[in-house]
Amino acid sequence: MAAYISDRKYLGKEKIVVAMDIGTTQTAVAYAHLYPQALPQVSLVTQWPQQAIASGSAKIPTLVLYQNGEYVTCGQEAVKKMEDDMENTYSVAKWFKLHLHPETIKASRGPNSPPPLQIPDLPSGIDKERVYIDVIKYLFINTKRHFVEKTPGGVAIWDRLRSSMEFIFAIPNGWDSKQQNFLRQAAIAAGLVSSSDAAMQINFVSEGEASVHFALAYGSTKAWLEDGMEFAVVDAGGSTVDSTLYTCASMSPELELKEVRQSECVQAGGVSVDDSMKRILKERLSGSNFDDDESIQSIISAFELKTKRLFTGSGDSNETFGGKRDNDKSRGIIQGKIVLNQDEIASSFNDAILAITHSINTLLQGRTIRFLILVGGFGESPYLKSKLSEIVRSKGATIVTAEQPTKKAAAEGALIWYVQKYVKARAVRATFGTNPLMLYDPSIHSERSRLAYEDREGTKVVSDSFQMWVQKGTVLDDSFSFVREYYKVLPAWWKWVVATFLTFTEVEIYMWEGEGDHPTWAKNEDGEDTCHGQPPLAPATGSSRLPNWESD
């Protein structure tokens, strides 16, 4: 599927870039063959195995099928095999993205939060690492097939550029380095890149930032966007709803956007509606012949395919889940069909809408916007759109959509992001720092005064204190770099070794995701991290030179 074409020439080296958006319920892949002095064109992978050609959809179900602990297939192929499986010999991994969500996302649903989502178990003997490796392999194999079929000379081009290929993963706003490293390791294990090249050939972009690039590419932005304007982007996906506030720093000569404050990410996507409907059905069907997981799941599947996507706020709906002999008039079931009334349907959306409303209100607190761009699969729901319209109208704003129902905004948006890079400044989602040996300050370090000691020069110092580099919520330009001078104290006999072999040293970096003042200490008195310890920086990305050193 031909998609976005840039309006400016690509000036870098020839390469293939592949963007993957592995969503909770839907997955998509986009790619671009970039070559010098040409206008970049983004293509979406379509015609997936077992997908109806006429659909033209770039999305496949996020399902990974196993049989007796062995991988079988993914996507629409998995759906077809399960439909034909009369003996129930397959097991399926679904909603597995939820297993990666950090606690900060799970706890961000606002006051009076509903019960946590019931995450389906993975197939017996299969862990989340295995699932991600298998799905990434499947996506890559079919991306190559699509590229080769649709590109003249595709086999030769693919083979020539394979070793330099770059990959982009679109991830929720609320994911941090832990989830990024998980995906990086899965990509390495899946054969996308080698471990030595992963840092240079694997990129990550937030779903919010990918979505704003998608929306600006397909929306009528020239009709409303202007210098100095603030606007919000809400990407309502399968598991999370990512909200970001931007200001238009410049329209000319090139569009430049900057984040105004830290983005929001709440676990209130489309699967929240399914989960709520499941609770409603369990209560309604309790004690009946249909109070079993299989019957309820069949109703949920029918509800998800039709009613959830089309509901406008009024009208009942019939969901077909069984045969003509399935009847229970007292429960509203006649010949394998159950009637869901409009109050039940609306109620299934309530938890998600309340959480999204809280998230948007937090994002917009004290700010004024005129437009909110709504994208994402869940964002296509007429009912969700109408409820969010009520919220933004009360703030004097209007909802804008970039309706492309056969596409997935984050996948294509990730490629547009790679080409255009409209966003020039972002808000930091955590406080970062390190734990150097610091001068003892009784107003700060008194609780560990007994652990302070004098160094060789008689200066009182203390270890394991947290020294902040960048504070959470700070908006940083793309060009930002942090420089601070440190000294390494080494014994005299190290002098020749340092001068001969060492150019860099490594330091631990710590991340604090909490609100308010950061911790005084990076480690407790037992040496355990109190901040979220990160791996030492690699020499190429941030280790420190040693121009100054001391000897005994």
XYZ file of C-alpha atoms in Angstrom:
552
model
C 0.000 0.000 0.000
C 1.594 3.265 -1.115
C 1.337 5.796 1.618
C 3.149 8.971 2.591
C 5.540 10.761 0.188
C 7.821 13.382 1.699
C 8.042 16.882 0.271
C 11.820 17.122 0.711
C 14.660 15.103 -0.727
C 16.557 12.539 1.283
C 20.265 13.399 1.539
C 21.684 10.443 3.464
C 23.115 7.098 2.404
C 20.914 4.558 0.630
C 19.178 2.310 3.156
C 15.999 0.426 4.010
C 14.177 1.433 7.181
C 11.477 -0.792 8.709
C 9.014 0.407 11.373
C 7.055 -2.049 13.516
C 4.091 -1.257 15.727
C 3.269 -4.376 17.754
C 0.012 -3.332 19.335
C -2.071 -5.082 21.951
C -4.758 -6.137 19.483
C -3.509 -4.959 16.057
C -0.046 -4.944 14.496
C 1.364 -3.230 11.406
C 4.652 -2.686 9.584
C 5.811 0.171 7.359
C 9.037 0.469 5.390
C 10.893 2.905 3.172
C 13.689 2.467 0.656
C 15.660 5.677 1.051
C 18.170 6.779 -1.558
C 19.974 10.090 -2.110
C 18.261 12.982 -3.881
C 14.885 11.169 -4.000
C 11.647 11.975 -2.182
C 11.167 9.327 0.533
C 8.059 7.211 0.103
C 6.588 5.107 2.893
C 4.933 1.777 2.090
C 2.724 -0.318 4.348
C 2.858 -4.101 4.364
C -0.482 -5.478 3.146
C -1.736 -8.783 1.748
C -0.679 -10.667 4.836
C -1.159 -14.468 4.743
C -4.865 -15.416 4.966
C -5.883 -11.749 4.779
C -8.581 -10.885 2.266
C -6.848 -9.059 -0.583
C -9.836 -6.787 -1.139
C -9.637 -5.459 2.423
C -6.526 -3.419 1.660
C -5.802 -3.356 5.372
C -2.304 -2.952 6.730
C -3.327 -4.308 10.138
C -3.290 -7.892 11.392
C -4.478 -9.308 14.720
C -1.744 -9.432 17.350
C -1.957 -13.176 17.953
C 0.825 -15.774 18.162
C -0.213 -19.416 17.847
C 1.498 -22.400 19.476
C 0.924 -26.150 19.463
C 2.501 -28.398 22.080
C 4.982 -25.648 22.942
C 6.042 -25.085 19.334
C 5.487 -21.905 17.350
C 2.924 -22.210 14.532
C 2.082 -18.797 13.065
C 0.769 -15.275 13.743
C -1.902 -12.801 12.691
C -4.781 -13.720 10.417
C -3.192 -17.110 9.791
C -3.548 -17.803 13.501
C -7.220 -16.827 13.390
C -7.875 -19.155 10.462
C -6.120 -22.112 12.105
C -8.057 -21.633 15.342
C -11.341 -21.504 13.416
C -10.488 -24.802 11.736
C -9.215 -26.419 14.943
C -12.063 -28.762 15.898
C -9.994 -30.626 18.500
C -8.740 -27.497 20.305
C -5.072 -28.424 19.902
C -3.739 -24.867 19.665
C -2.966 -22.285 22.329
C -2.703 -18.593 21.586
C -0.740 -15.667 23.028
C -2.837 -12.488 22.988
C -2.671 -9.106 24.737
C 0.929 -9.993 25.587
C 1.987 -6.358 25.326
C 0.270 -5.843 28.681
C 2.906 -8.047 30.332
C 5.490 -5.339 29.559
C 3.596 -2.342 30.943
C 5.435 -0.724 33.884
C 3.581 -0.044 37.125
C 3.508 3.673 36.302
C 1.090 2.956 33.437
C -1.046 0.538 35.431
C -1.374 3.062 38.257
C -2.199 6.065 36.050
C -5.928 5.550 35.597
C -6.895 8.317 38.012
C -9.133 8.439 41.088
C -11.681 5.661 41.618
C -9.788 3.475 39.186
C -11.541 0.296 38.001
C -10.123 -3.143 38.769
C -6.862 -3.865 36.925
C -7.154 -5.500 33.524
C -7.302 -9.273 33.499
C -4.309 -10.149 31.349
C -4.652 -13.530 29.585
C -2.013 -16.068 30.566
C 0.603 -16.981 27.994
C 0.555 -20.547 26.623
C 2.118 -23.102 28.942
C 5.913 -23.111 28.727
C 6.025 -19.906 26.655
C 7.403 -16.668 28.106
C 7.010 -13.129 26.818
C 10.532 -13.096 25.389
C 9.695 -16.086 23.201
C 6.435 -14.513 22.027
C 8.111 -11.267 20.974
C 10.911 -13.086 19.178
C 8.380 -15.165 17.243
C 6.165 -12.229 16.275
C 9.149 -10.084 15.201
C 10.427 -12.930 13.000
C 6.974 -13.275 11.412
C 6.723 -9.542 10.717
C 10.193 -9.391 9.209
C 9.683 -12.413 6.941
C 6.481 -10.925 5.544
C 8.025 -7.476 5.223
C 10.767 -8.946 3.048
C 8.167 -10.816 0.955
C 6.165 -7.623 0.423
C 9.255 -5.545 -0.418
C 10.563 -8.085 -2.920
C 7.156 -8.420 -4.620
C 6.442 -4.694 -4.845
C 9.910 -3.298 -5.611
C 11.544 -3.680 -9.038
C 14.815 -5.517 -8.468
C 13.673 -6.046 -4.887
C 15.725 -9.177 -4.168
C 19.023 -7.538 -5.160
C 18.218 -4.299 -3.315
C 17.199 -6.153 -0.155
C 20.311 -8.326 -0.160
C 22.603 -5.368 -0.840
C 21.170 -3.236 1.981
C 20.318 -5.951 4.497
C 23.357 -5.447 6.752
C 22.762 -1.682 7.102
C 18.986 -1.930 7.566
C 17.537 0.179 10.370
C 14.497 -0.638 12.500
C 12.053 1.509 14.427
C 9.746 0.304 17.184
C 6.776 2.472 18.134
C 6.231 2.179 21.889
C 3.772 3.658 24.430
C 4.654 7.044 25.912
C 4.951 5.416 29.323
C 7.576 2.820 28.401
C 11.125 3.484 29.519
C 14.596 2.023 29.020
C 13.621 -1.320 30.573
C 10.994 -1.994 27.903
C 13.249 -0.607 25.172
C 16.021 -2.970 26.185
C 13.551 -5.875 26.191
C 12.545 -5.118 22.592
C 16.159 -4.579 21.586
C 17.138 -7.999 22.910
C 14.123 -9.619 21.231
C 15.091 -7.993 17.917
C 18.639 -9.301 18.268
C 17.382 -12.810 19.075
C 14.993 -12.622 16.094
C 17.940 -11.951 13.785
C 17.134 -8.357 12.839
C 20.537 -7.018 13.887
C 23.664 -8.193 15.675
C 24.224 -7.250 19.307
C 27.195 -5.077 18.287
C 25.082 -3.067 15.796
C 21.859 -2.863 17.812
C 22.558 0.538 19.363
C 22.996 2.124 15.922
C 20.373 0.216 13.937
C 17.427 0.033 16.344
C 15.423 3.179 17.062
C 12.466 3.839 19.356
C 9.777 6.485 19.009
C 6.853 7.100 21.315
C 3.431 6.303 19.908
C 2.446 9.879 20.684
C 5.255 11.339 18.584
C 4.686 8.843 15.762
C 0.993 9.731 15.792
C 1.514 13.472 15.549
C 3.659 12.919 12.447
C 0.942 10.712 10.960
C -1.788 13.240 11.767
C 0.134 16.158 10.324
C 0.814 14.170 7.160
C -2.831 13.287 6.558
C -4.803 16.001 8.322
C -5.677 19.432 6.983
C -3.142 21.097 9.280
C -2.545 24.087 7.005
C -6.129 25.107 7.638
C -5.660 25.512 11.391
C -2.026 25.195 12.527
C -0.105 28.433 13.094
C 2.999 29.727 14.858
C 2.734 29.688 18.648
C -0.373 27.494 18.745
C -0.665 24.750 21.336
C -2.552 21.569 20.465
C -2.924 18.067 21.882
C -2.563 14.667 20.234
C -4.384 11.638 21.685
C -3.483 8.190 20.355
C -6.169 5.809 21.610
C -4.849 2.324 20.976
C -5.544 -1.207 22.095
C -4.075 -1.061 25.590
C -2.879 2.502 26.185
C -4.051 6.001 25.409
C -1.075 8.312 24.853
C -1.663 12.060 25.118
C 0.890 14.735 24.248
C 0.739 18.544 24.309
C 2.672 20.382 21.595
C 3.364 23.955 20.651
C 4.053 24.957 17.064
C 7.440 26.670 17.337
C 7.620 27.492 13.641
C 5.727 26.933 10.396
C 8.465 28.195 8.074
C 10.881 27.413 6.559
C 10.189 24.025 8.155
C 7.557 22.871 10.611
C 8.934 22.630 14.149
C 7.047 21.295 17.162
C 8.020 21.196 20.829
C 6.494 19.269 23.696
C 5.053 21.633 26.281
C 5.206 19.259 29.226
C 5.554 15.587 30.093
C 3.199 13.425 28.034
C 0.529 11.191 29.560
C 0.047 7.443 29.141
C -2.905 5.609 30.672
C -3.888 1.935 30.448
C -7.367 2.629 29.130
C -7.328 1.465 25.500
C -9.837 -0.616 23.590
C -9.191 -3.809 25.568
C -10.459 -1.977 28.673
C -13.905 -1.945 27.068
C -13.704 -5.683 26.364
C -12.626 -6.290 29.956
C -15.526 -4.240 31.332
C -18.035 -6.030 29.083
C -16.670 -9.348 30.332
C -17.455 -8.329 33.927
C -20.952 -7.226 32.884
C -21.630 -10.538 31.138
C -20.284 -12.624 34.021
C -22.710 -10.926 36.367
C -25.649 -11.156 33.949
C -25.084 -14.811 33.038
C -24.110 -16.023 36.512
C -25.767 -19.366 37.273
C -26.943 -19.925 33.690
C -25.836 -22.512 31.138
C -23.762 -19.775 29.506
C -21.735 -18.849 32.570
C -18.521 -20.309 31.173
C -15.364 -18.763 29.689
C -15.985 -20.111 26.187
C -19.515 -18.690 25.862
C -18.557 -15.339 27.353
C -15.486 -15.072 25.123
C -17.614 -15.828 22.064
C -19.937 -12.969 22.992
C -16.980 -10.652 23.616
C -15.495 -11.517 20.208
C -18.790 -10.706 18.466
C -19.131 -7.500 20.502
C -15.597 -6.393 19.620
C -16.032 -6.954 15.886
C -19.266 -5.009 15.537
C -20.925 -3.216 18.431
C -17.841 -1.801 20.120
C -16.670 -0.260 16.855
C -20.063 1.105 15.721
C -21.811 2.127 18.965
C -22.813 5.790 18.950
C -24.419 6.024 22.393
C -27.916 4.799 21.607
C -29.544 1.580 20.495
C -29.402 -2.056 21.602
C -27.380 -4.695 19.793
C -27.716 -8.401 19.021
C -24.540 -10.458 19.338
C -24.492 -13.883 17.680
C -22.388 -16.350 19.624
C -24.085 -19.747 19.412
C -26.619 -21.884 17.546
C -30.415 -22.027 17.337
C -30.615 -24.412 20.306
C -28.928 -21.901 22.613
C -31.819 -20.233 24.452
C -32.444 -18.570 27.812
C -35.155 -15.941 27.504
C -34.690 -14.811 31.103
C -31.132 -13.789 30.180
C -32.066 -12.294 26.796
C -30.637 -15.209 24.783
C -32.679 -16.481 21.834
C -31.336 -18.897 19.219
C -27.695 -18.179 19.955
C -28.094 -14.406 20.066
C -27.874 -12.177 23.115
C -29.316 -8.682 23.288
C -27.023 -6.086 24.854
C -28.970 -2.975 25.802
C -27.545 0.479 25.290
C -26.953 1.044 29.013
C -24.810 -2.095 29.212
C -22.841 -1.071 26.129
C -22.314 2.478 27.379
C -21.312 1.140 30.792
C -18.566 -0.977 29.220
C -16.945 2.243 27.940
C -17.255 4.167 31.208
C -14.071 3.022 32.959
C -11.931 3.797 29.921
C -13.569 7.180 29.325
C -13.111 8.225 32.962
C -9.426 7.252 32.878
C -8.837 9.004 29.534
C -10.647 12.118 30.790
C -8.450 12.226 33.883
C -5.343 11.821 31.722
C -6.340 14.592 29.297
C -7.299 16.956 32.144
C -3.903 16.344 33.749
C -2.147 17.075 30.450
C -4.103 20.274 29.780
C -4.108 21.657 33.313
C -3.506 25.403 33.118
C -3.137 25.343 29.309
C -5.408 26.503 26.489
C -5.763 24.592 23.237
C -7.974 25.050 20.207
C -7.565 21.590 18.679
C -7.126 17.997 19.834
C -6.008 15.464 17.219
C -7.513 12.013 17.838
C -5.890 8.968 16.207
C -5.568 5.241 16.880
C -7.800 2.210 16.465
C -9.845 2.905 19.599
C -9.977 6.546 18.519
C -12.151 5.450 15.575
C -14.989 4.589 18.004
C -17.889 7.028 17.381
C -18.919 6.823 21.032
C -15.435 7.569 22.367
C -15.092 10.439 19.935
C -18.444 11.920 20.988
C -17.574 11.719 24.710
C -14.133 13.247 24.175
C -15.733 15.956 22.035
C -17.862 16.932 25.033
C -14.734 17.243 27.156
C -12.701 19.347 24.718
C -15.703 21.538 23.820
C -15.933 22.496 27.478
C -12.354 23.736 27.104
C -13.162 25.699 23.953
C -11.452 23.220 21.641
C -12.382 21.002 18.688
C -11.450 17.406 17.857
C -9.608 16.825 14.582
C -9.212 13.333 13.112
C -7.014 11.859 10.406
C -9.346 9.069 9.366
C -7.413 6.271 7.684
C -9.278 3.141 8.922
C -7.166 0.603 7.028
C -3.914 2.030 8.397
C -2.183 2.039 11.769
C -1.044 5.531 12.729
C 1.956 4.562 14.849
C 3.562 2.280 12.231
C 3.418 4.726 9.348
C 3.945 7.664 11.682
C 7.178 6.106 12.926
C 8.574 6.160 9.375
C 7.372 9.726 8.797
C 9.065 10.637 12.093
C 12.316 9.118 10.836
C 12.150 11.180 7.638
C 10.783 14.498 8.894
C 11.630 14.863 12.625
C 9.115 17.662 13.234
C 9.461 17.461 17.018
C 12.533 19.389 18.159
C 12.078 19.322 21.948
C 10.671 16.785 24.410
C 9.814 16.669 28.094
C 11.906 14.270 30.166
C 9.786 11.495 31.703
C 12.103 10.856 34.672
C 14.830 12.477 36.732
C 18.327 11.289 35.759
C 21.585 11.453 37.661
C 24.477 9.479 39.085
C 26.147 8.663 42.427
C 29.625 10.212 42.650
C 31.632 10.670 45.814
C 30.329 13.992 47.159
C 31.416 16.563 49.715
C 29.643 15.888 52.986
C 26.853 18.419 53.616
C 25.276 18.052 57.083
C 22.054 19.709 55.871
C 21.643 16.894 53.311
C 23.654 13.893 54.482
C 23.278 13.984 58.279
C 21.392 10.686 58.398
C 24.571 8.946 57.246
C 27.064 11.106 59.115
C 28.629 7.980 60.635
C 29.467 6.755 57.099
C 31.216 9.961 56.060
C 34.986 9.920 55.987
C 37.967 12.098 55.115
C 39.760 11.672 51.823
C 43.554 12.030 51.372
C 43.314 15.802 51.456
C 41.302 15.815 54.671
C 37.997 16.682 53.001
C 34.930 15.025 54.483
C 33.069 13.047 51.791
C 30.182 10.607 51.522
C 29.364 7.920 48.951
C 26.126 6.763 47.270
C 24.495 10.204 47.289
C 22.276 10.912 44.266
C 23.423 13.837 42.127
C 20.767 15.037 39.704
C 21.606 15.765 36.081
C 18.185 16.422 34.532
C 14.871 16.831 36.359
C 11.672 15.085 35.342
C 9.396 17.274 33.214
C 12.209 19.475 31.870
C 11.750 20.224 28.163
C 14.998 19.569 26.289
C 15.896 20.519 22.714
C 17.300 17.932 20.319
C 20.681 19.636 20.583
C 20.809 19.336 24.387
C 23.862 17.691 25.921
C 24.851 17.429 29.558
C 28.469 18.044 30.553
C 29.885 17.790 34.067
C 33.507 17.249 35.073
C 34.352 14.361 37.373
C 37.652 13.122 38.749
C 38.770 9.543 39.174
C 41.048 8.799 42.121
C 43.451 5.962 41.326
C 46.547 4.524 43.006
C 49.918 5.720 41.712
C 50.779 2.441 39.993
C 47.716 2.965 37.717
C 49.305 6.024 36.115
C 51.001 4.126 33.278
C 47.921 1.933 32.667
C 45.631 4.966 32.463
C 47.942 6.877 30.156
C 48.461 3.864 27.898
C 45.113 2.078 27.718
C 42.221 4.049 29.207
C 40.466 6.821 27.363
C 37.021 6.418 28.892
C 35.535 5.259 32.154
C 31.993 4.116 32.924
C 29.540 5.536 35.443
C 26.183 4.274 36.624
C 23.176 6.328 35.598
C 20.068 6.336 37.760
C 16.506 7.131 36.851
C 13.865 8.348 39.305
C 10.260 8.250 38.038
C 8.628 9.578 41.188
C 7.083 13.007 41.639
C 8.444 15.817 43.798
C 11.926 15.940 45.287
C 14.296 13.224 44.148
C 15.854 10.822 46.697
C 18.915 11.919 48.623
C 20.560 8.556 48.089
C 21.104 6.450 44.993
C 21.755 3.386 47.158
C 20.692 2.406 50.645
C 23.208 1.567 53.347
C 23.302 -2.038 52.158
C 24.339 -0.935 48.667
C 20.935 -1.612 47.067
C 19.500 0.836 44.533
C 16.864 3.255 45.771
C 16.537 4.813 42.333
C 16.011 2.676 39.266
C 19.567 1.683 38.377
C 20.405 1.732 34.686
C 23.229 -0.142 32.939
C 26.525 1.777 32.686
C 26.786 3.978 29.633
C 28.619 2.491 26.699
C 31.849 4.365 25.858
C 30.435 5.599 22.551
C 27.372 7.152 24.119
C 28.416 8.871 27.276
C 31.363 7.659 29.272
C 33.795 10.220 30.571
C 37.359 10.956 29.505
C 39.995 11.007 32.223
C 42.022 14.193 31.737
C 42.414 14.604 35.497
C 43.453 11.950 37.962
C 45.219 11.762 41.282
C 47.695 9.290 42.758
C 48.563 8.237 46.259
